[in-house]
mmCIF file of C-alpha atoms in Angstrom:
data_model
loop_
_atom_site.group_PDB
_atom_site.id
_atom_site.type_symbol
_atom_site.label_atom_id
_atom_site.label_comp_id
_atom_site.label_asym_id
_atom_site.label_seq_id
_atom_site.Cartn_x
_atom_site.Cartn_y
_atom_site.Cartn_z
ATOM 1 C CA UNK Y 884 -68.602 -49.484 61.756
ATOM 2 C CA UNK Y 885 -66.034 -52.306 61.312
ATOM 3 C CA UNK Y 886 -64.159 -53.981 64.086
ATOM 4 C CA UNK Y 887 -60.860 -52.496 62.912
ATOM 5 C CA UNK Y 888 -62.305 -48.979 63.318
ATOM 6 C CA UNK Y 889 -63.556 -49.784 66.794
ATOM 7 C CA UNK Y 890 -60.110 -50.907 68.037
ATOM 8 C CA UNK Y 891 -58.164 -48.058 69.710
ATOM 9 C CA UNK Y 892 -55.075 -46.899 68.039
ATOM 10 C CA UNK Y 893 -52.604 -48.314 70.463
ATOM 11 C CA UNK Y 894 -49.635 -47.117 68.442
ATOM 12 C CA UNK Y 895 -50.738 -43.506 68.739
ATOM 13 C CA UNK Y 896 -51.391 -43.886 72.414
ATOM 14 C CA UNK Y 897 -47.991 -45.377 72.993
ATOM 15 C CA UNK Y 898 -46.398 -42.497 71.170
ATOM 16 C CA UNK Y 899 -48.218 -39.923 73.176
ATOM 17 C CA UNK Y 900 -47.241 -41.618 76.436
ATOM 18 C CA UNK Y 901 -43.622 -41.783 75.332
ATOM 19 C CA UNK Y 902 -43.688 -38.121 74.494
ATOM 20 C CA UNK Y 903 -45.084 -37.338 77.960
ATOM 21 C CA UNK Y 904 -42.367 -39.383 79.621
ATOM 22 C CA UNK Y 905 -39.715 -37.725 77.513
ATOM 23 C CA UNK Y 906 -41.024 -34.298 78.401
ATOM 24 C CA UNK Y 907 -40.768 -35.131 82.112
ATOM 25 C CA UNK Y 908 -37.259 -36.467 81.737
ATOM 26 C CA UNK Y 909 -35.117 -34.220 79.549
ATOM 27 C CA UNK Y 910 -32.032 -36.462 79.798
ATOM 28 C CA UNK Y 911 -34.027 -39.388 78.660
ATOM 29 C CA UNK Y 912 -35.409 -37.307 75.827
ATOM 30 C CA UNK Y 913 -31.917 -36.458 74.611
ATOM 31 C CA UNK Y 914 -30.795 -40.044 74.815
ATOM 32 C CA UNK Y 915 -33.850 -41.176 73.042
ATOM 33 C CA UNK Y 916 -33.285 -38.611 70.312
ATOM 34 C CA UNK Y 917 -29.678 -39.741 70.058
ATOM 35 C CA UNK Y 918 -30.773 -43.343 69.746
ATOM 36 C CA UNK Y 919 -33.278 -42.361 67.158
ATOM 37 C CA UNK Y 920 -30.626 -40.532 65.271
ATOM 38 C CA UNK Y 921 -28.252 -43.478 65.508
ATOM 39 C CA UNK Y 922 -30.775 -46.038 64.509
ATOM 40 C CA UNK Y 923 -32.369 -43.936 61.795
ATOM 41 C CA UNK Y 924 -30.990 -44.708 58.355
ATOM 42 C CA UNK Y 925 -29.123 -42.115 56.391
ATOM 43 C CA UNK Y 926 -31.420 -40.002 54.260
ATOM 44 C CA UNK Y 927 -30.031 -38.477 51.159
ATOM 45 C CA UNK Y 928 -30.654 -34.924 50.217
ATOM 46 C CA UNK Y 929 -33.319 -34.154 47.659
ATOM 47 C CA UNK Y 930 -30.825 -33.127 44.945
ATOM 48 C CA UNK Y 931 -28.795 -36.305 45.330
ATOM 49 C CA UNK Y 932 -31.892 -38.431 45.138
ATOM 50 C CA UNK Y 933 -33.066 -36.653 42.062
ATOM 51 C CA UNK Y 934 -29.674 -37.159 40.416
ATOM 52 C CA UNK Y 935 -29.676 -40.855 41.254
ATOM 53 C CA UNK Y 936 -33.219 -41.148 40.020
ATOM 54 C CA UNK Y 937 -32.251 -39.382 36.787
ATOM 55 C CA UNK Y 938 -29.213 -41.691 36.369
ATOM 56 C CA UNK Y 939 -31.349 -44.766 36.899
ATOM 57 C CA UNK Y 940 -33.890 -43.376 34.477
ATOM 58 C CA UNK Y 941 -31.153 -42.705 31.878
ATOM 59 C CA UNK Y 942 -29.719 -46.211 32.241
ATOM 60 C CA UNK Y 943 -33.169 -47.679 31.933
ATOM 61 C CA UNK Y 944 -33.818 -45.551 28.869
ATOM 62 C CA UNK Y 945 -30.477 -46.581 27.338
ATOM 63 C CA UNK Y 946 -31.188 -50.187 28.095
ATOM 64 C CA UNK Y 947 -34.614 -49.977 26.615
ATOM 65 C CA UNK Y 948 -33.194 -48.092 23.615
ATOM 66 C CA UNK Y 949 -30.529 -50.735 23.144
ATOM 67 C CA UNK Y 950 -33.105 -53.431 23.393
ATOM 68 C CA UNK Y 951 -35.231 -51.502 20.880
ATOM 69 C CA UNK Y 952 -32.285 -51.211 18.494
ATOM 70 C CA UNK Y 953 -31.498 -54.885 18.904
ATOM 71 C CA UNK Y 954 -35.097 -55.759 18.351
ATOM 72 C CA UNK Y 955 -35.255 -53.466 15.295
ATOM 73 C CA UNK Y 956 -31.995 -55.002 13.967
ATOM 74 C CA UNK Y 957 -33.353 -58.454 14.533
ATOM 75 C CA UNK Y 958 -36.573 -57.454 12.850
ATOM 76 C CA UNK Y 959 -34.664 -55.907 9.948
ATOM 77 C CA UNK Y 960 -32.467 -59.008 9.682
ATOM 78 C CA UNK Y 961 -35.493 -61.230 9.813
ATOM 79 C CA UNK Y 962 -37.230 -58.945 7.328
ATOM 80 C CA UNK Y 963 -34.122 -58.640 5.054
ATOM 81 C CA UNK Y 964 -33.393 -62.373 4.897
ATOM 82 C CA UNK Y 965 -36.262 -63.190 2.530
ATOM 83 C CA UNK Y 966 -35.259 -60.178 0.362
ATOM 84 C CA UNK Y 967 -31.688 -61.454 0.105
ATOM 85 C CA UNK Y 968 -32.940 -64.890 -0.755
ATOM 86 C CA UNK Y 969 -35.090 -63.366 -3.474
ATOM 87 C CA UNK Y 970 -32.058 -61.442 -4.829
ATOM 88 C CA UNK Y 971 -29.970 -64.606 -4.880
ATOM 89 C CA UNK Y 972 -32.781 -66.423 -6.664
ATOM 90 C CA UNK Y 973 -33.047 -63.613 -9.242
ATOM 91 C CA UNK Y 974 -29.260 -63.673 -9.823
ATOM 92 C CA UNK Y 975 -29.274 -67.435 -10.282
ATOM 93 C CA UNK Y 976 -32.180 -67.128 -12.701
ATOM 94 C CA UNK Y 977 -30.339 -64.460 -14.689
ATOM 95 C CA UNK Y 978 -27.203 -66.590 -14.762
ATOM 96 C CA UNK Y 979 -29.187 -69.551 -16.031
ATOM 97 C CA UNK Y 980 -30.807 -67.370 -18.679
ATOM 98 C CA UNK Y 981 -27.355 -66.037 -19.630
ATOM 99 C CA UNK Y 982 -25.977 -69.555 -20.014
ATOM 100 C CA UNK Y 983 -29.040 -70.516 -22.052
ATOM 101 C CA UNK Y 984 -28.562 -67.488 -24.304
ATOM 102 C CA UNK Y 985 -24.873 -68.341 -24.716
ATOM 103 C CA UNK Y 986 -25.783 -71.884 -25.729
ATOM 104 C CA UNK Y 987 -28.372 -70.566 -28.195
ATOM 105 C CA UNK Y 988 -25.834 -68.087 -29.603
ATOM 106 C CA UNK Y 989 -23.285 -70.877 -30.040
ATOM 107 C CA UNK Y 990 -25.892 -72.991 -31.793
ATOM 108 C CA UNK Y 991 -26.820 -70.075 -34.059
ATOM 109 C CA UNK Y 992 -23.117 -69.503 -34.868
ATOM 110 C CA UNK Y 993 -22.705 -73.171 -35.744
ATOM 111 C CA UNK Y 994 -25.771 -73.036 -37.968
ATOM 112 C CA UNK Y 995 -24.429 -69.859 -39.581
ATOM 113 C CA UNK Y 996 -21.066 -71.512 -40.287
ATOM 114 C CA UNK Y 997 -22.852 -74.582 -41.678
ATOM 115 C CA UNK Y 998 -25.063 -72.415 -43.916
ATOM 116 C CA UNK Y 999 -22.025 -70.373 -44.970
ATOM 117 C CA UNK Y 1000 -20.098 -73.516 -45.905
ATOM 118 C CA UNK Y 1001 -23.133 -74.888 -47.736
ATOM 119 C CA UNK Y 1002 -23.595 -71.587 -49.561
ATOM 120 C CA UNK Y 1003 -19.916 -71.509 -50.601
ATOM 121 C CA UNK Y 1004 -20.158 -75.119 -51.766
ATOM 122 C CA UNK Y 1005 -23.319 -74.358 -53.735
ATOM 123 C CA UNK Y 1006 -21.653 -71.297 -55.266
ATOM 124 C CA UNK Y 1007 -18.623 -73.397 -56.259
ATOM 125 C CA UNK Y 1008 -20.887 -76.110 -57.671
ATOM 126 C CA UNK Y 1009 -22.888 -73.528 -59.600
ATOM 127 C CA UNK Y 1010 -19.687 -71.962 -60.961
ATOM 128 C CA UNK Y 1011 -18.433 -75.386 -62.043
ATOM 129 C CA UNK Y 1012 -21.835 -76.121 -63.582
ATOM 130 C CA UNK Y 1013 -21.752 -72.797 -65.429
ATOM 131 C CA UNK Y 1014 -18.248 -73.456 -66.745
ATOM 132 C CA UNK Y 1015 -19.121 -77.027 -67.687
ATOM 133 C CA UNK Y 1016 -22.293 -75.871 -69.429
ATOM 134 C CA UNK Y 1017 -20.402 -73.179 -71.308
ATOM 135 C CA UNK Y 1018 -17.763 -75.723 -72.359
ATOM 136 C CA UNK Y 1019 -20.412 -78.202 -73.469
ATOM 137 C CA UNK Y 1020 -22.208 -75.462 -75.410
ATOM 138 C CA UNK Y 1021 -18.959 -74.453 -77.061
ATOM 139 C CA UNK Y 1022 -18.179 -78.069 -77.933
ATOM 140 C CA UNK Y 1023 -21.688 -78.530 -79.310
ATOM 141 C CA UNK Y 1024 -21.433 -75.388 -81.431
ATOM 142 C CA UNK Y 1025 -18.047 -76.491 -82.700
ATOM 143 C CA UNK Y 1026 -19.355 -79.954 -83.516
ATOM 144 C CA UNK Y 1027 -22.345 -78.553 -85.406
ATOM 145 C CA UNK Y 1028 -20.175 -76.119 -87.348
ATOM 146 C CA UNK Y 1029 -17.604 -78.808 -88.036
ATOM 147 C CA UNK Y 1030 -20.178 -81.227 -89.391
ATOM 148 C CA UNK Y 1031 -21.829 -78.562 -91.547
ATOM 149 C CA UNK Y 1032 -18.674 -76.942 -92.863
ATOM 150 C CA UNK Y 1033 -17.041 -80.316 -93.399
ATOM 151 C CA UNK Y 1034 -19.740 -81.152 -95.903
ATOM 152 C CA UNK Y 1035 -19.130 -77.872 -97.756
ATOM 153 C CA UNK Y 1036 -15.345 -78.263 -97.945
ATOM 154 C CA UNK Y 1037 -15.710 -80.669 -100.860
ATOM 155 C CA UNK Y 1038 -17.362 -77.853 -102.825
ATOM 156 C CA UNK Y 1039 -14.430 -75.585 -102.062
ATOM 157 C CA UNK Y 1040 -12.020 -78.335 -103.156
ATOM 158 C CA UNK Y 1041 -13.795 -78.646 -106.506
ATOM 159 C CA UNK Y 1042 -13.599 -74.901 -107.086
ATOM 160 C CA UNK Y 1043 -9.859 -74.978 -106.404
ATOM 161 C CA UNK Y 1044 -9.295 -77.926 -108.780
ATOM 162 C CA UNK Y 1045 -11.264 -76.142 -111.497
ATOM 163 C CA UNK Y 1046 -9.235 -72.976 -111.065
ATOM 164 C CA UNK Y 1047 -5.951 -74.877 -111.371
ATOM 165 C CA UNK Y 1048 -6.941 -77.084 -114.324
ATOM 166 C CA UNK Y 1049 -9.164 -74.885 -116.489
ATOM 167 C CA UNK Y 1050 -7.303 -72.540 -118.795
ATOM 168 C CA UNK Y 1051 -9.760 -70.216 -120.579
ATOM 169 C CA UNK Y 1052 -8.901 -69.795 -124.265
ATOM 170 C CA UNK Y 1053 -11.332 -67.042 -125.322
ATOM 171 C CA UNK Y 1054 -13.479 -64.321 -123.886
ATOM 172 C CA UNK Y 1055 -16.480 -66.606 -123.356
ATOM 173 C CA UNK Y 1056 -14.460 -69.125 -121.371
ATOM 174 C CA UNK Y 1057 -12.903 -66.273 -119.396
ATOM 175 C CA UNK Y 1058 -16.353 -64.919 -118.526
ATOM 176 C CA UNK Y 1059 -17.458 -68.330 -117.283
ATOM 177 C CA UNK Y 1060 -14.225 -68.699 -115.352
ATOM 178 C CA UNK Y 1061 -14.714 -65.327 -113.645
ATOM 179 C CA UNK Y 1062 -18.345 -66.109 -112.779
ATOM 180 C CA UNK Y 1063 -17.654 -69.315 -110.843
ATOM 181 C CA UNK Y 1064 -14.532 -67.798 -109.343
ATOM 182 C CA UNK Y 1065 -16.784 -65.042 -107.961
ATOM 183 C CA UNK Y 1066 -18.984 -67.742 -106.365
ATOM 184 C CA UNK Y 1067 -15.865 -69.387 -104.939
ATOM 185 C CA UNK Y 1068 -14.702 -66.071 -103.465
ATOM 186 C CA UNK Y 1069 -18.103 -65.492 -101.878
ATOM 187 C CA UNK Y 1070 -18.018 -68.973 -100.363
ATOM 188 C CA UNK Y 1071 -14.532 -68.393 -98.938
ATOM 189 C CA UNK Y 1072 -15.652 -65.097 -97.354
ATOM 190 C CA UNK Y 1073 -18.561 -66.890 -95.706
ATOM 191 C CA UNK Y 1074 -16.145 -69.471 -94.320
ATOM 192 C CA UNK Y 1075 -13.944 -66.718 -92.881
ATOM 193 C CA UNK Y 1076 -16.887 -65.105 -91.098
ATOM 194 C CA UNK Y 1077 -17.655 -68.484 -89.489
ATOM 195 C CA UNK Y 1078 -14.074 -68.726 -88.156
ATOM 196 C CA UNK Y 1079 -12.618 -71.016 -90.817
ATOM 197 C CA UNK Y 1080 -9.038 -70.383 -91.901
ATOM 198 C CA UNK Y 1081 -6.855 -72.442 -94.289
ATOM 199 C CA UNK Y 1082 -3.622 -74.179 -93.295
ATOM 200 C CA UNK Y 1083 -0.350 -73.328 -95.030
ATOM 201 C CA UNK Y 1084 1.970 -76.208 -94.148
ATOM 202 C CA UNK Y 1085 4.489 -75.956 -97.036
ATOM 203 C CA UNK Y 1086 8.013 -75.657 -95.701
ATOM 204 C CA UNK Y 1087 7.039 -76.445 -92.088
ATOM 205 C CA UNK Y 1088 7.867 -79.528 -90.071
ATOM 206 C CA UNK Y 1089 5.413 -82.366 -90.232
ATOM 207 C CA UNK Y 1090 3.006 -82.368 -87.279
ATOM 208 C CA UNK Y 1091 0.587 -85.299 -86.950
ATOM 209 C CA UNK Y 1092 -1.804 -83.077 -84.972
ATOM 210 C CA UNK Y 1093 -2.412 -80.979 -88.101
ATOM 211 C CA UNK Y 1094 -1.094 -82.965 -91.041
ATOM 212 C CA UNK Y 1095 -1.775 -86.336 -92.621
ATOM 213 C CA UNK Y 1096 1.194 -87.729 -94.564
ATOM 214 C CA UNK Y 1097 0.084 -89.247 -97.851
ATOM 215 C CA UNK Y 1098 3.467 -89.521 -99.571
ATOM 216 C CA UNK Y 1099 7.165 -89.498 -98.684
ATOM 217 C CA UNK Y 1100 9.583 -88.224 -101.293
ATOM 218 C CA UNK Y 1101 13.396 -88.251 -101.037
ATOM 219 C CA UNK Y 1102 14.639 -84.708 -101.374
ATOM 220 C CA UNK Y 1103 17.970 -82.952 -101.261
ATOM 221 C CA UNK Y 1104 16.310 -79.530 -101.179
ATOM 222 C CA UNK Y 1105 14.302 -80.115 -97.982
ATOM 223 C CA UNK Y 1106 15.374 -81.696 -94.753
ATOM 224 C CA UNK Y 1107 13.817 -84.936 -93.690
ATOM 225 C CA UNK Y 1108 10.376 -84.463 -92.128
ATOM 226 C CA UNK Y 1109 9.593 -81.148 -93.864
ATOM 227 C CA UNK Y 1110 6.316 -80.784 -95.759
ATOM 228 C CA UNK Y 1111 7.076 -80.424 -99.470
ATOM 229 C CA UNK Y 1112 3.584 -80.035 -100.885
ATOM 230 C CA UNK Y 1113 -0.039 -79.842 -99.721
ATOM 231 C CA UNK Y 1114 -2.130 -82.265 -101.734
ATOM 232 C CA UNK Y 1115 -5.465 -81.360 -100.105
ATOM 233 C CA UNK Y 1116 -5.859 -78.192 -98.104
ATOM 234 C CA UNK Y 1117 -6.487 -78.407 -94.391
ATOM 235 C CA UNK Y 1118 -8.573 -75.944 -92.395
ATOM 236 C CA UNK Y 1119 -8.854 -74.581 -88.839
ATOM 237 C CA UNK Y 1120 -12.152 -73.788 -87.144
ATOM 238 C CA UNK Y 1121 -11.110 -71.236 -84.575
ATOM 239 C CA UNK Y 1122 -8.111 -72.786 -82.802
ATOM 240 C CA UNK Y 1123 -9.218 -76.356 -83.559
ATOM 241 C CA UNK Y 1124 -8.629 -78.523 -86.582
ATOM 242 C CA UNK Y 1125 -11.557 -78.659 -88.958
ATOM 243 C CA UNK Y 1126 -9.786 -80.933 -91.419
ATOM 244 C CA UNK Y 1127 -6.231 -82.273 -91.497
ATOM 245 C CA UNK Y 1128 -4.085 -81.322 -94.446
ATOM 246 C CA UNK Y 1129 -2.971 -84.145 -96.751
ATOM 247 C CA UNK Y 1130 0.703 -83.503 -97.470
ATOM 248 C CA UNK Y 1131 3.849 -84.866 -99.128
ATOM 249 C CA UNK Y 1132 6.767 -85.139 -96.709
ATOM 250 C CA UNK Y 1133 10.472 -84.989 -97.566
ATOM 251 C CA UNK Y 1134 12.557 -88.060 -96.863
ATOM 252 C CA UNK Y 1135 16.320 -88.583 -96.729
ATOM 253 C CA UNK Y 1136 17.908 -88.716 -100.189
ATOM 254 C CA UNK Y 1137 18.803 -92.163 -101.511
ATOM 255 C CA UNK Y 1138 22.534 -93.001 -101.685
ATOM 256 C CA UNK Y 1139 24.072 -92.779 -105.204
ATOM 257 C CA UNK Y 1140 25.812 -95.975 -106.342
ATOM 258 C CA UNK Y 1141 28.956 -95.384 -108.485
ATOM 259 C CA UNK Y 1142 30.458 -97.760 -111.093
ATOM 260 C CA UNK Y 1143 33.489 -98.607 -108.890
ATOM 261 C CA UNK Y 1144 31.211 -99.643 -106.084
ATOM 262 C CA UNK Y 1145 29.266 -101.752 -108.561
ATOM 263 C CA UNK Y 1146 32.506 -103.466 -109.708
ATOM 264 C CA UNK Y 1147 33.711 -104.068 -106.168
ATOM 265 C CA UNK Y 1148 30.447 -105.601 -105.194
ATOM 266 C CA UNK Y 1149 30.343 -108.024 -108.199
ATOM 267 C CA UNK Y 1150 31.053 -111.651 -107.221
ATOM 268 C CA UNK Y 1151 34.277 -113.230 -108.411
ATOM 269 C CA UNK Y 1152 34.020 -115.835 -111.186
#
C-alpha cells in the first residue's frame, strides 16, 4: 500500500467533527448554513444550463460552419484561379488565331484581285491578239487576191478592147466574136464571185483615192473637175481599190478671143 493510502483522510475527519459540533449547537448550525449559502456561488437550474450549452454549441457550430465555408471558398478560389488563367490563355490563343486567319484572308483577297487583274489583262491581250491576227489575215488575203487578180486584169482589158474594135462582117466572124465574148463573160463572173466589181466614174467628181487623171480637157458640157471619160477601167476588191481608174477630167473652157479684142491688142505703128 502507498504512503498516500496510509495517510488518514483529515478532510473527512474535519467534516465529521464540524457536523458533530453543529449538531450540538443549533444556532451555530444555522449560521454556518447561512454562511455556506452566502458564500456558495449561484447555481443555475438545469434547463438554463442546457439552453446556454445549446447556445454555445450553436455558436460554435456556426463559427465552424463559417470557417468551413470560408475555407471552401478559399479552396474554390484557389482551385478556380488556374481554371480562369487557362480560359484567358485559350481566349488569347483564339484571338491570335483569329487575327492570323484575318491576315491570311486579306492576303488571299489580294492574291485574288491580282489574279483577277492579270486574267482581265490576259483576256484583253488575247482579244487584241485575235483582232490583230484577223486583221492581218484579212490584209494577207486581200494582198494575195490583189496580186493574183491584178495580173488577170490585163486579160480582161484585152477582151474589152477586142469587143470595141472588132466589127464582125459575116457569120464566121460573128461566131468567133461570140465564142471569145463567152470566155470574157465567164471570166467576169469569176471576178464577181471573188468580190471584184468595176468602177463607173463617168459624170462623177474626180477623186484621187479612186481615180488617176491622165488627161484634162476643156469642156462647156461638164463642170471643172468632173470625169468625162474612163480610159482604163478601175476595179474594187470588196471595199478596197484593186486598180485605180485612168480617166479624162473636164477643165474650165478656154476664153474665146474676138476680132475687136484682137484689133485693140495690136500695137500701134
